[in-house]
Coordinates of C-alpha atoms in Angstrom, one line a residue:
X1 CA 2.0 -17.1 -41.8
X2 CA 3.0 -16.9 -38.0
X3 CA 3.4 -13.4 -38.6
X4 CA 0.6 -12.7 -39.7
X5 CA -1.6 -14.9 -37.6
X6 CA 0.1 -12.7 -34.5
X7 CA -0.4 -9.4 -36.3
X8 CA -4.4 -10.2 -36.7
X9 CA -4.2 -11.5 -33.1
X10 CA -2.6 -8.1 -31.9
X11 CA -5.4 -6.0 -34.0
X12 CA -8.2 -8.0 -32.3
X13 CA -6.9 -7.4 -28.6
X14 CA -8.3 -4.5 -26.4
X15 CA -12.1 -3.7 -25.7
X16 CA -14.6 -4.2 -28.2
X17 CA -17.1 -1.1 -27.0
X18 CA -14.6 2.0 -25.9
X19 CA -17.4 3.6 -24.0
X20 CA -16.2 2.5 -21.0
X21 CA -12.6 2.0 -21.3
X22 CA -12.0 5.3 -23.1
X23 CA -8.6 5.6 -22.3
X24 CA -7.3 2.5 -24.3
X25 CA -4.7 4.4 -26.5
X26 CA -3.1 5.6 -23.9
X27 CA -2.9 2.7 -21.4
X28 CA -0.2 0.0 -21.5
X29 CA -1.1 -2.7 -22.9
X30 CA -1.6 -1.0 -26.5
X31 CA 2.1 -1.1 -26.5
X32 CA 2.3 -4.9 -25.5
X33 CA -0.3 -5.8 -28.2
X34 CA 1.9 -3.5 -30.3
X35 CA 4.7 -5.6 -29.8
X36 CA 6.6 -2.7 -28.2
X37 CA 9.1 -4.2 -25.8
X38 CA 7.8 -2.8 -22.2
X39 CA 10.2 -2.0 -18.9
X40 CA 8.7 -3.1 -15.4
X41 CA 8.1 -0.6 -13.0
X42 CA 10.3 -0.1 -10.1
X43 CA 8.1 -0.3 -6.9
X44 CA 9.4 2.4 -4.0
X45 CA 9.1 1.1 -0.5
X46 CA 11.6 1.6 2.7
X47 CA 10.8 1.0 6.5
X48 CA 14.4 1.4 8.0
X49 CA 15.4 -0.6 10.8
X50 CA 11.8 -1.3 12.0
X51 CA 12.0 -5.0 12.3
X52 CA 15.4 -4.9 13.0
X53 CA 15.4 -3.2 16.4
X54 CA 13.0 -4.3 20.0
X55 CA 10.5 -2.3 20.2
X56 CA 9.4 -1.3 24.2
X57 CA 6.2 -2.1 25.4
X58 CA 5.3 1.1 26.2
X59 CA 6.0 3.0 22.8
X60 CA 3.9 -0.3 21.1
X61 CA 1.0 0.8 23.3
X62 CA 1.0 4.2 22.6
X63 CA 0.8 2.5 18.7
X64 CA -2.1 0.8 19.6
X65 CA -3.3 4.0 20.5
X66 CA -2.7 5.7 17.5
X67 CA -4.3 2.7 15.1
X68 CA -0.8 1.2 14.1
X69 CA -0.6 -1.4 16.0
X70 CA -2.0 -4.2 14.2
X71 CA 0.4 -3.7 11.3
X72 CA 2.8 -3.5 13.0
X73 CA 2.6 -7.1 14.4
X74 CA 1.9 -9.0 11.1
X75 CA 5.8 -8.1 10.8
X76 CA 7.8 -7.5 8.5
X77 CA 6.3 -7.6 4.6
X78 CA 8.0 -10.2 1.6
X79 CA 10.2 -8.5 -1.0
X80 CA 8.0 -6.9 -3.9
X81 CA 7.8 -9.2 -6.7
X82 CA 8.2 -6.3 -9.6
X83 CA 6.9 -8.3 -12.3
X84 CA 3.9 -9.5 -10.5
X85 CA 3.3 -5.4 -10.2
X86 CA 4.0 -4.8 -13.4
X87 CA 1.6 -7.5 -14.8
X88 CA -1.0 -6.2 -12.5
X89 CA -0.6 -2.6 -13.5
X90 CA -1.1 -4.2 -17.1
X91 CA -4.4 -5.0 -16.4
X92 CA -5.5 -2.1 -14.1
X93 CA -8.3 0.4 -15.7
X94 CA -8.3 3.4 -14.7
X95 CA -11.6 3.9 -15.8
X96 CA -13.2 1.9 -13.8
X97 CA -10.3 1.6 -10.8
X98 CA -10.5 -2.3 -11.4
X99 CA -8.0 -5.2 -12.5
X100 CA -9.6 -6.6 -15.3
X101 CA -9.3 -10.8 -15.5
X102 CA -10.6 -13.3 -18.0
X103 CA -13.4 -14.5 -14.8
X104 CA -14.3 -11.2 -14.3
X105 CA -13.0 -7.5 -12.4
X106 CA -11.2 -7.3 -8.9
X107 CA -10.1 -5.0 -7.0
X108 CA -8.2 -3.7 -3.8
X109 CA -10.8 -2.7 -1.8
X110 CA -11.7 -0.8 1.9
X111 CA -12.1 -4.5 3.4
X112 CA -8.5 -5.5 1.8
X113 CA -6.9 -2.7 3.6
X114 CA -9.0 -3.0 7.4
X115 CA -8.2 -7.2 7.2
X116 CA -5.3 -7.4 6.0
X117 CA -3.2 -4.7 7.7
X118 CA -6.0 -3.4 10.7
X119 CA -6.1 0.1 9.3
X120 CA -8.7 1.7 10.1
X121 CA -11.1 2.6 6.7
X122 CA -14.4 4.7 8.4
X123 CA -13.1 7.9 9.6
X124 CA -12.6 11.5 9.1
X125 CA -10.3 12.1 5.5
X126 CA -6.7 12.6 5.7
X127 CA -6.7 15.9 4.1
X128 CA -5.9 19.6 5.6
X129 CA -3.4 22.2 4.8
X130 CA 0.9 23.0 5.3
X131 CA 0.7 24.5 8.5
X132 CA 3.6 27.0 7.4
X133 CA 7.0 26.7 5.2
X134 CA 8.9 28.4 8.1
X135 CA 12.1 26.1 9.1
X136 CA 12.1 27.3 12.3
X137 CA 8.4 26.3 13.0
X138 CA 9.1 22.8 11.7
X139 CA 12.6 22.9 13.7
X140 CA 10.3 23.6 17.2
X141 CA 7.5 21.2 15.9
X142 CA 10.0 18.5 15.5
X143 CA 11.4 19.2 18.5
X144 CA 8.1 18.6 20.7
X145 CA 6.7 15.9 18.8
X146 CA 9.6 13.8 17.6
X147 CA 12.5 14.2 20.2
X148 CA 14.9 15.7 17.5
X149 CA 15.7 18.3 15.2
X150 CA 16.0 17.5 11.3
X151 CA 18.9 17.7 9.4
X152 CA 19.4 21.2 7.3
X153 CA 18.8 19.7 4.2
X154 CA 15.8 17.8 5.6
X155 CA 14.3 21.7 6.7
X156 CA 15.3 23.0 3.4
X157 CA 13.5 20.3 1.0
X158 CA 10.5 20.0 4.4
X159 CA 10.7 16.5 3.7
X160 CA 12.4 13.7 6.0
X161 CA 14.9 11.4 5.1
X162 CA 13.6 8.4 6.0
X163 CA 17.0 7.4 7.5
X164 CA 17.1 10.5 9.6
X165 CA 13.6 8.8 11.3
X166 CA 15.3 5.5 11.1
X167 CA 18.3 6.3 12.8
X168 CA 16.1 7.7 15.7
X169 CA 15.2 4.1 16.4
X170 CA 18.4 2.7 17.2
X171 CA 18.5 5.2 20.5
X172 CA 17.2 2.6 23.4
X173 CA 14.5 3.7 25.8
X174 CA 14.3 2.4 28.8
X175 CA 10.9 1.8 31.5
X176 CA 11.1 5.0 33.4
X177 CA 11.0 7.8 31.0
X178 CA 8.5 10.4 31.0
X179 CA 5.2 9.8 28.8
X180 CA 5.9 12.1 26.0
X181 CA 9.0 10.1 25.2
X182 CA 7.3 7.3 24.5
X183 CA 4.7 9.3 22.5
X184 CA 7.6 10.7 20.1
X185 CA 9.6 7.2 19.6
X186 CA 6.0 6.0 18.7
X187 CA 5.7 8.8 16.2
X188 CA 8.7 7.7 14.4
X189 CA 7.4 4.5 13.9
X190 CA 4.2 5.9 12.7
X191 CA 5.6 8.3 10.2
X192 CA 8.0 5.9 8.6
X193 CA 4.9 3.0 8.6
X194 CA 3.0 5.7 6.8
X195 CA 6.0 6.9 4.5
X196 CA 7.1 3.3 3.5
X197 CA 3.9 0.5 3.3
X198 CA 1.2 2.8 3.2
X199 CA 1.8 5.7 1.0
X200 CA 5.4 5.9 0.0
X201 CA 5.9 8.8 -2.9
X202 CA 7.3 7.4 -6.1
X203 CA 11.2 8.4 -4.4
X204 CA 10.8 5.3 -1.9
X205 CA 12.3 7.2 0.6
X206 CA 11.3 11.1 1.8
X207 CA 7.9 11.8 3.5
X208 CA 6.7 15.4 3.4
X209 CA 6.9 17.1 6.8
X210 CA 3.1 18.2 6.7
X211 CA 2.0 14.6 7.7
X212 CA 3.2 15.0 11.1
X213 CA 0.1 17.4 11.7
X214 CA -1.9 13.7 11.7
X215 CA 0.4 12.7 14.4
X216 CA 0.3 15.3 17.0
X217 CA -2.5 14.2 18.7
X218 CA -2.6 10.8 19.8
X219 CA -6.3 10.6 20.3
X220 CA -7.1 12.3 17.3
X221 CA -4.9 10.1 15.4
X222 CA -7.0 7.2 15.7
X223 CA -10.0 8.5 14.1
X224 CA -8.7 9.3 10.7
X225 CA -9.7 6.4 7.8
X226 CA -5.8 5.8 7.4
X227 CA -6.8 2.5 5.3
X228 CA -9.1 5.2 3.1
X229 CA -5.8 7.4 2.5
X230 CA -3.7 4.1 1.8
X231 CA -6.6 3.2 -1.0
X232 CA -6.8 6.8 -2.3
X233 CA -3.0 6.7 -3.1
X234 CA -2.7 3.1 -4.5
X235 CA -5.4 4.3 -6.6
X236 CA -4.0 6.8 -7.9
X237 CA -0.3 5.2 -8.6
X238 CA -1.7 2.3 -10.3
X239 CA -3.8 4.9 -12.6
X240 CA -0.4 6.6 -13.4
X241 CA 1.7 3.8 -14.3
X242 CA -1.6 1.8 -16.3
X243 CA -1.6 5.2 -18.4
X244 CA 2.7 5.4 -18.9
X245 CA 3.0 8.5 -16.7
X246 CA 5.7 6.9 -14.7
X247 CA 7.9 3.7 -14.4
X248 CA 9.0 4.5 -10.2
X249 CA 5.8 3.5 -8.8
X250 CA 4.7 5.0 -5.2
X251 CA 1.7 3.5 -3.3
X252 CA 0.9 0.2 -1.0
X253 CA 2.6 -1.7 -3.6
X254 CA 3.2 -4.4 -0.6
X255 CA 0.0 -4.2 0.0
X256 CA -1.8 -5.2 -3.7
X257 CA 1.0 -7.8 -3.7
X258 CA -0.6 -9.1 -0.7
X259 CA -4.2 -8.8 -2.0
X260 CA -3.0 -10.6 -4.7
X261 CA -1.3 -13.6 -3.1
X262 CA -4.7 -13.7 -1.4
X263 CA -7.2 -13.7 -4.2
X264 CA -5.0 -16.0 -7.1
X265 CA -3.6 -19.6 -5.6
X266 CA -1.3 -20.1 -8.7
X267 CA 0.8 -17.3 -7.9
X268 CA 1.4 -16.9 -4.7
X269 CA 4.8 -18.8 -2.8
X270 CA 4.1 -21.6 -0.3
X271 CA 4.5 -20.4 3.2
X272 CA 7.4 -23.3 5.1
X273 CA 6.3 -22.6 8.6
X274 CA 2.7 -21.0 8.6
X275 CA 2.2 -18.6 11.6
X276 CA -1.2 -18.3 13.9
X277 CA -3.5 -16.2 11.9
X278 CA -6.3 -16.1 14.5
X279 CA -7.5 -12.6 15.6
X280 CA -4.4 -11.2 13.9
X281 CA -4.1 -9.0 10.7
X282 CA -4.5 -11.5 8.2
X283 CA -1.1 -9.8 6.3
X284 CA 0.6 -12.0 9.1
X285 CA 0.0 -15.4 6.9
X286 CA 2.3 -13.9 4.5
X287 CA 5.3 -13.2 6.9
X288 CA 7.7 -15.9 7.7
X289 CA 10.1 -18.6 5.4
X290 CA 8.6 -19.5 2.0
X291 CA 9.3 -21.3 -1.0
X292 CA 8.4 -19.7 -4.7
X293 CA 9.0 -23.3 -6.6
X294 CA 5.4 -23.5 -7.5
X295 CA 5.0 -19.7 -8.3
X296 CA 6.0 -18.2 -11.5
X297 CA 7.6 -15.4 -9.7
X298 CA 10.2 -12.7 -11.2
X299 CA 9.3 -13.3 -14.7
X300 CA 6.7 -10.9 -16.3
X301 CA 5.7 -13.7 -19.1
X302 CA 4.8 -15.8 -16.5
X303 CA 2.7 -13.8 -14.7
X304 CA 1.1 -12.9 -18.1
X305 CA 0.1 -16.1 -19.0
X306 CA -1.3 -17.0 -15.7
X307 CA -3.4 -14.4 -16.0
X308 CA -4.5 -14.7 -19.5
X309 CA -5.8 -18.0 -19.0
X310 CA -7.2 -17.9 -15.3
X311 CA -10.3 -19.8 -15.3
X312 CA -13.0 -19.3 -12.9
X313 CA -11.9 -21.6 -9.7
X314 CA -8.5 -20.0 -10.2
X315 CA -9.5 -16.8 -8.6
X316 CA -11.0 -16.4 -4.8
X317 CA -13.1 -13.7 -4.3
X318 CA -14.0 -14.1 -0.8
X319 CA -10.7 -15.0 0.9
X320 CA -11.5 -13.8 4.6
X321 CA -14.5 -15.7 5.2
X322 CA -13.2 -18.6 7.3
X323 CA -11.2 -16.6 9.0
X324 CA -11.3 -15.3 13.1
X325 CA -10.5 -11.3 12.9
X326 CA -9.6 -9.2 15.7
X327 CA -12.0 -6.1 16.2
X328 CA -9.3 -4.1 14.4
X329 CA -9.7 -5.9 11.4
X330 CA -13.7 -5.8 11.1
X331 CA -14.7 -2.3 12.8
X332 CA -15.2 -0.7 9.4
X333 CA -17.6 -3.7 8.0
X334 CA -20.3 -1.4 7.6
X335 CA -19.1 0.8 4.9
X336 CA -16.8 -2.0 2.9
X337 CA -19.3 -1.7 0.2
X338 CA -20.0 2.2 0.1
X339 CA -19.8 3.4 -3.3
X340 CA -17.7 6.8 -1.8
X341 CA -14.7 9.0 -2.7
X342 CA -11.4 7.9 -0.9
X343 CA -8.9 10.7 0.0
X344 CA -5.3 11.2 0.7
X345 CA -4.4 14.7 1.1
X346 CA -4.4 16.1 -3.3
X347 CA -5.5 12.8 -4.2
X348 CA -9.1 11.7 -4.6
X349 CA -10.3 8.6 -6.1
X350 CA -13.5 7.0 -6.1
X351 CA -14.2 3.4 -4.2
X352 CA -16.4 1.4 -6.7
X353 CA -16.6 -1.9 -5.0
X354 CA -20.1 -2.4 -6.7
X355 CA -18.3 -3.4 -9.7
X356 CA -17.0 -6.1 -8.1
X357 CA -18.9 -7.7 -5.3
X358 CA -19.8 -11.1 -5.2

């Protein structure tokens, strides 16, 4: 009789009208009702030696500059919890771009990105073309804008090793170099902020040369919607992975892990020695010593359970409210709710927040 109380429970899951999640054969969790024994993703991130190494004054306020600057001082992000990812993924739609809970949808949205990690969301798309496949052009860019010259595998794949950036940041500078210097060494940091939190390819660790066009100008850097680009491609690795396409999982994963820590209390770990979160990035709360004994982390039951059976004041929809933001975190405020298309270079997703606004 267990058996076959299970089976009828299995037949009855999934959405009653497919008119709007259309794509339920193909998604996930038809395989979990199935019984079908799933793997969790593996979530591709790397920042080097970012946090490791002193960073000069001068090269954080060219940063600043650029639009960097406030993620850079939350510090450095928790380990990904992959089973917290892969339960999330489980419920993500791609039909409607939302997590769908027992209390209603959620999602990541353009405010998630600008409070928690300062990026800026209203600005022009992160989109162009390759400049040229010519090694020797991206030998001479490199050159100018970077302060070195790639590795000869790195020209031949036009892709970075992120360790070849990394590495770049273990050469001091001092207080009396020339401008551009410190314009480069902030590049670095930049381009491997960009290649491992914000939209890191489902490798974890290469970041496609043509990205540097973004950087050249400092002045210009600061008006692209880099929290819009961050979005587009979380978007569109969570859609992937919801549909099977791909176990290596790409995208602000650190980020939704965040957002998520944010929005449900009876998952997230207990910070030991809470830092200042005034007029910071509020990612900053989740930095720092903490203690997972009340969280159900690293076990994907767990996190299925939890949330199976949320109930209504187990979710937070408005978890910045009470808090003091810098400028940096609040500058986009005005378009949080568009309904608008989010880009990152190929990808293009739309931003839907009406479906879940409270």
């Amino acid at each position: 009789m267990a058996s076959s109380s299970t089976s009828r429970r299995r037949l009855l899951c999934g959405p009653e009208d497919p008119s709007v999640l259309y794509l339920q054969r193909q998604h996930v969790s038809n395989n979990i009702w199935a019984g079908v024994p799933s793997e969790d993703v593996r979530c591709r991130r790397y920042e080097g030696i970012i946090w490791d190494v002193p960073i000069n004054p001068r090269v954080l306020a060219v940063i600043d500059e650029m639009g960097f600057g406030g993620m850079l001082r939350c510090g450095q992000p928790k380990d990904i919890d992959h089973h917290l990812i892969t339960a999330l993924i489980e419920r993500w739609r791609p039909e409607t771009h939302t997590f769908h809970f027992p209390v209603g949808e959620a999602t990541v949205s353009l405010e998630d990105v600008e409070v928690l990690w300062g990026l800026k969301t209203d600005g022009e798309p992160l989109t162009g073309y390759i400049p040229s496949k010519d090694v020797n052009y991206w030998k001479d860019v490199c050159l100018d804008f970077l302060g070195f010259i790639p590795d000869a595998v790195d020209l031949k794949e036009l892709n970075w090793k992120q360790t070849s950036l990394s590495n770049q940041l273990r050469i001091e500078l001092s207080d009396d170099h020339e401008q551009y210097m410190y314009n480069q060494r902030a590049r670095v940091y930049c381009l491997l902020l960009l290649g491992g939190l914000l939209i890191p390819n489902a490798t974890g660790n290469k970041i496609p040369f043509f990205y540097l066009q973004f950087f050249m100008d400092i002045e210009q850097c600061a008006s692209y919607s880099w929290g819009g680009a961050t979005l587009a491609c979380l978007y569109h690795n969570l859609c992937e992975a919801a549909l099977g396409k791909r176990t290596d999982v790409g995208g602000a994963l650190t980020l939704l892990q965040l957002w998520a820590w944010e929005r449900i209390p009876i998952i997230r770990p207990q910070m030991l020695n809470p830092a200042p979160v005034d007029y910071l990035p509020c990612a900053v709360t989740w930095t720092g010593r903490a203690s997972y004994v009340k969280a159900p982390g690293h076990c994907i039951e767990t996190f299925r359970d939890q949330f199976s059976t949320m109930h209504a004041n187990q979710f937070i929809w408005r978890p910045y409210e009470s808090r003091n933001l810098p400028d940096v975190c609040v500058a986009g405020r005005p378009i949080w709710t568009s309904m608008t298309t989010l880009i990152c270079w190929n990808m293009v997703e739309p931003h839907m927040p009406q479906r879940v606004l409270r």
